[in-house]
Amino acid sequence: QVQLVESGGGLVQAGGSLRLSCAASSRTFRRYAMGWFRQAPGKEREFVATITWSGGTTYYSMKGRFTISRDNAKNTVYLQMNSLKPEDTAVYYCAARQGVAGTDGNEYDYWGQGTQVTVSS
């Protein structure tokens, strides 16, 4: 069982930056690939970024503005978001899955409660 707790969301102006954190409870955190997803009001959940258990490989739905990273010693995964736009406004969720990293949320086993990111224009 893995419990995930996101933090770092908030209100930011367009062009600003935020760093989201996701702390995991499991001592086996390093066995899990991690992902970030988001869901805007009235829209379906969408994939943002994923990272392998070692941190050696990452994949993004959008290149350049977001960076996913992890610190296995701290059981934490991060999402650095730069040059934020109003369309990035959403609830951001982190998720964990055993095995390889992936973009399909249905393949993730554990989810956090989400953190709200609001970007004003």
PDB file of C-alpha atoms in Angstrom:
ATOM      1  CA  GLN A   1       0.000   0.000   0.000  1.00  0.00           C
ATOM      2  CA  VAL A   2       1.288   3.454  -0.923  1.00  0.00           C
ATOM      3  CA  GLN A   3      -0.105   6.718   0.346  1.00  0.00           C
ATOM      4  CA  LEU A   4       0.644   9.820  -1.680  1.00  0.00           C
ATOM      5  CA  VAL A   5       0.301  13.405  -0.512  1.00  0.00           C
ATOM      6  CA  GLU A   6       0.716  16.299  -2.916  1.00  0.00           C
ATOM      7  CA  SER A   7       1.638  19.834  -1.953  1.00  0.00           C
ATOM      8  CA  GLY A   8       2.869  23.038  -3.529  1.00  0.00           C
ATOM      9  CA  GLY A   9      -0.185  24.099  -5.467  1.00  0.00           C
ATOM     10  CA  GLY A  10      -1.604  27.597  -5.321  1.00  0.00           C
ATOM     11  CA  LEU A  11      -2.441  30.750  -7.225  1.00  0.00           C
ATOM     12  CA  VAL A  12       0.177  32.144  -9.589  1.00  0.00           C
ATOM     13  CA  GLN A  13       0.182  34.710 -12.362  1.00  0.00           C
ATOM     14  CA  ALA A  14       0.718  33.699 -15.954  1.00  0.00           C
ATOM     15  CA  GLY A  15       4.412  33.315 -16.652  1.00  0.00           C
ATOM     16  CA  GLY A  16       5.157  32.289 -13.096  1.00  0.00           C
ATOM     17  CA  SER A  17       6.446  29.025 -11.675  1.00  0.00           C
ATOM     18  CA  LEU A  18       5.415  26.450  -9.119  1.00  0.00           C
ATOM     19  CA  ARG A  19       7.018  23.276  -7.828  1.00  0.00           C
ATOM     20  CA  LEU A  20       4.695  20.506  -6.803  1.00  0.00           C
ATOM     21  CA  SER A  21       5.811  17.796  -4.418  1.00  0.00           C
ATOM     22  CA  CYS A  22       4.390  14.357  -3.806  1.00  0.00           C
ATOM     23  CA  ALA A  23       5.471  12.526  -0.677  1.00  0.00           C
ATOM     24  CA  ALA A  24       5.028   8.758  -0.555  1.00  0.00           C
ATOM     25  CA  SER A  25       4.576   6.687   2.577  1.00  0.00           C
ATOM     26  CA  SER A  26       5.985   3.468   1.266  1.00  0.00           C
ATOM     27  CA  ARG A  27       9.490   2.278   2.079  1.00  0.00           C
ATOM     28  CA  THR A  28       9.412   0.605  -1.319  1.00  0.00           C
ATOM     29  CA  PHE A  29       8.913   3.918  -3.095  1.00  0.00           C
ATOM     30  CA  ARG A  30      11.924   3.308  -5.261  1.00  0.00           C
ATOM     31  CA  ARG A  31      10.179   0.325  -6.829  1.00  0.00           C
ATOM     32  CA  TYR A  32       7.457   2.491  -8.318  1.00  0.00           C
ATOM     33  CA  ALA A  33       7.311   4.493 -11.471  1.00  0.00           C
ATOM     34  CA  MET A  34       5.622   7.811 -10.775  1.00  0.00           C
ATOM     35  CA  GLY A  35       3.400  10.050 -12.794  1.00  0.00           C
ATOM     36  CA  TRP A  36       1.734  13.434 -12.680  1.00  0.00           C
ATOM     37  CA  PHE A  37      -1.728  13.958 -14.114  1.00  0.00           C
ATOM     38  CA  ARG A  38      -4.124  16.867 -14.080  1.00  0.00           C
ATOM     39  CA  GLN A  39      -7.823  17.476 -14.404  1.00  0.00           C
ATOM     40  CA  ALA A  40      -9.368  20.804 -15.275  1.00  0.00           C
ATOM     41  CA  PRO A  41     -13.033  21.597 -14.543  1.00  0.00           C
ATOM     42  CA  GLY A  42     -15.293  19.898 -17.043  1.00  0.00           C
ATOM     43  CA  LYS A  43     -12.440  18.035 -18.676  1.00  0.00           C
ATOM     44  CA  GLU A  44     -11.060  14.540 -18.489  1.00  0.00           C
ATOM     45  CA  ARG A  45      -7.939  13.703 -16.574  1.00  0.00           C
ATOM     46  CA  GLU A  46      -4.832  14.049 -18.696  1.00  0.00           C
ATOM     47  CA  PHE A  47      -1.286  12.820 -18.460  1.00  0.00           C
ATOM     48  CA  VAL A  48       1.421  15.369 -17.679  1.00  0.00           C
ATOM     49  CA  ALA A  49       4.686  13.557 -16.944  1.00  0.00           C
ATOM     50  CA  THR A  50       6.129  10.258 -15.797  1.00  0.00           C
ATOM     51  CA  ILE A  51       9.448   9.040 -14.431  1.00  0.00           C
ATOM     52  CA  THR A  52      10.959   5.599 -14.014  1.00  0.00           C
ATOM     53  CA  TRP A  53      11.845   4.154 -10.612  1.00  0.00           C
ATOM     54  CA  SER A  54      15.491   5.137 -11.034  1.00  0.00           C
ATOM     55  CA  GLY A  55      14.739   8.577 -12.405  1.00  0.00           C
ATOM     56  CA  GLY A  56      16.734   7.745 -15.489  1.00  0.00           C
ATOM     57  CA  THR A  57      13.916   8.148 -17.967  1.00  0.00           C
ATOM     58  CA  THR A  58      11.182  10.738 -18.155  1.00  0.00           C
ATOM     59  CA  TYR A  59       8.359  11.407 -20.588  1.00  0.00           C
ATOM     60  CA  TYR A  60       6.111  14.409 -20.986  1.00  0.00           C
ATOM     61  CA  SER A  61       2.896  15.355 -22.690  1.00  0.00           C
ATOM     62  CA  MET A  62       4.353  18.810 -23.224  1.00  0.00           C
ATOM     63  CA  LYS A  63       8.038  19.533 -23.638  1.00  0.00           C
ATOM     64  CA  GLY A  64       9.986  22.400 -22.254  1.00  0.00           C
ATOM     65  CA  ARG A  65       7.891  23.915 -19.488  1.00  0.00           C
ATOM     66  CA  PHE A  66       7.505  21.069 -17.005  1.00  0.00           C
ATOM     67  CA  THR A  67      10.178  18.896 -15.408  1.00  0.00           C
ATOM     68  CA  ILE A  68       9.580  15.777 -13.352  1.00  0.00           C
ATOM     69  CA  SER A  69      12.197  14.518 -10.915  1.00  0.00           C
ATOM     70  CA  ARG A  70      12.417  12.297  -7.865  1.00  0.00           C
ATOM     71  CA  ASP A  71      14.449  11.833  -4.731  1.00  0.00           C
ATOM     72  CA  ASN A  72      14.217   8.222  -3.637  1.00  0.00           C
ATOM     73  CA  ALA A  73      16.013   8.981  -0.383  1.00  0.00           C
ATOM     74  CA  LYS A  74      13.159  11.338   0.510  1.00  0.00           C
ATOM     75  CA  ASN A  75      10.366   9.243  -1.030  1.00  0.00           C
ATOM     76  CA  THR A  76       9.322  12.284  -3.008  1.00  0.00           C
ATOM     77  CA  VAL A  77       8.587  13.116  -6.613  1.00  0.00           C
ATOM     78  CA  TYR A  78       8.477  16.678  -7.928  1.00  0.00           C
ATOM     79  CA  LEU A  79       6.963  18.572 -10.801  1.00  0.00           C
ATOM     80  CA  GLN A  80       8.630  21.861 -11.641  1.00  0.00           C
ATOM     81  CA  MET A  81       6.302  24.013 -13.719  1.00  0.00           C
ATOM     82  CA  ASN A  82       7.598  27.112 -15.461  1.00  0.00           C
ATOM     83  CA  SER A  83       6.049  29.698 -17.780  1.00  0.00           C
ATOM     84  CA  LEU A  84       2.622  28.781 -16.503  1.00  0.00           C
ATOM     85  CA  LYS A  85      -0.423  29.602 -18.577  1.00  0.00           C
ATOM     86  CA  PRO A  86      -4.078  30.011 -17.595  1.00  0.00           C
ATOM     87  CA  GLU A  87      -4.827  26.750 -19.415  1.00  0.00           C
ATOM     88  CA  ASP A  88      -2.578  24.946 -16.922  1.00  0.00           C
ATOM     89  CA  THR A  89      -5.202  25.590 -14.257  1.00  0.00           C
ATOM     90  CA  ALA A  90      -6.277  22.217 -12.875  1.00  0.00           C
ATOM     91  CA  VAL A  91      -6.078  19.842  -9.967  1.00  0.00           C
ATOM     92  CA  TYR A  92      -2.741  18.050 -10.208  1.00  0.00           C
ATOM     93  CA  TYR A  93      -2.430  14.471  -9.038  1.00  0.00           C
ATOM     94  CA  CYS A  94       0.562  12.253  -8.522  1.00  0.00           C
ATOM     95  CA  ALA A  95       0.265   8.526  -8.982  1.00  0.00           C
ATOM     96  CA  ALA A  96       2.388   5.416  -8.517  1.00  0.00           C
ATOM     97  CA  ARG A  97       2.586   2.188 -10.434  1.00  0.00           C
ATOM     98  CA  GLN A  98       4.728  -0.882 -10.278  1.00  0.00           C
ATOM     99  CA  GLY A  99       6.763  -1.696 -13.304  1.00  0.00           C
ATOM    100  CA  VAL A 100       7.508   0.627 -16.167  1.00  0.00           C
ATOM    101  CA  ALA A 101       6.547   4.259 -16.391  1.00  0.00           C
ATOM    102  CA  GLY A 102       3.483   4.960 -18.470  1.00  0.00           C
ATOM    103  CA  THR A 103       1.082   7.594 -19.695  1.00  0.00           C
ATOM    104  CA  ASP A 104      -2.197   5.747 -19.081  1.00  0.00           C
ATOM    105  CA  GLY A 105      -3.715   6.698 -15.772  1.00  0.00           C
ATOM    106  CA  ASN A 106      -5.698   3.456 -15.680  1.00  0.00           C
ATOM    107  CA  GLU A 107      -2.439   1.582 -15.210  1.00  0.00           C
ATOM    108  CA  TYR A 108      -1.539   3.411 -12.014  1.00  0.00           C
ATOM    109  CA  ASP A 109      -2.232   1.718  -8.710  1.00  0.00           C
ATOM    110  CA  TYR A 110      -2.139   4.555  -6.194  1.00  0.00           C
ATOM    111  CA  TRP A 111      -3.242   8.178  -6.310  1.00  0.00           C
ATOM    112  CA  GLY A 112      -2.895  11.234  -4.154  1.00  0.00           C
ATOM    113  CA  GLN A 113      -5.748  13.556  -3.251  1.00  0.00           C
ATOM    114  CA  GLY A 114      -4.587  16.280  -5.630  1.00  0.00           C
ATOM    115  CA  THR A 115      -3.412  19.854  -5.298  1.00  0.00           C
ATOM    116  CA  GLN A 116      -5.059  22.830  -6.974  1.00  0.00           C
ATOM    117  CA  VAL A 117      -3.055  24.984  -9.354  1.00  0.00           C
ATOM    118  CA  THR A 118      -4.660  28.198 -10.543  1.00  0.00           C
ATOM    119  CA  VAL A 119      -2.968  30.433 -13.080  1.00  0.00           C
ATOM    120  CA  SER A 120      -4.391  33.917 -13.480  1.00  0.00           C
ATOM    121  CA  SER A 121      -4.054  35.922 -16.673  1.00  0.00           C
TER     122      SER A 121
END
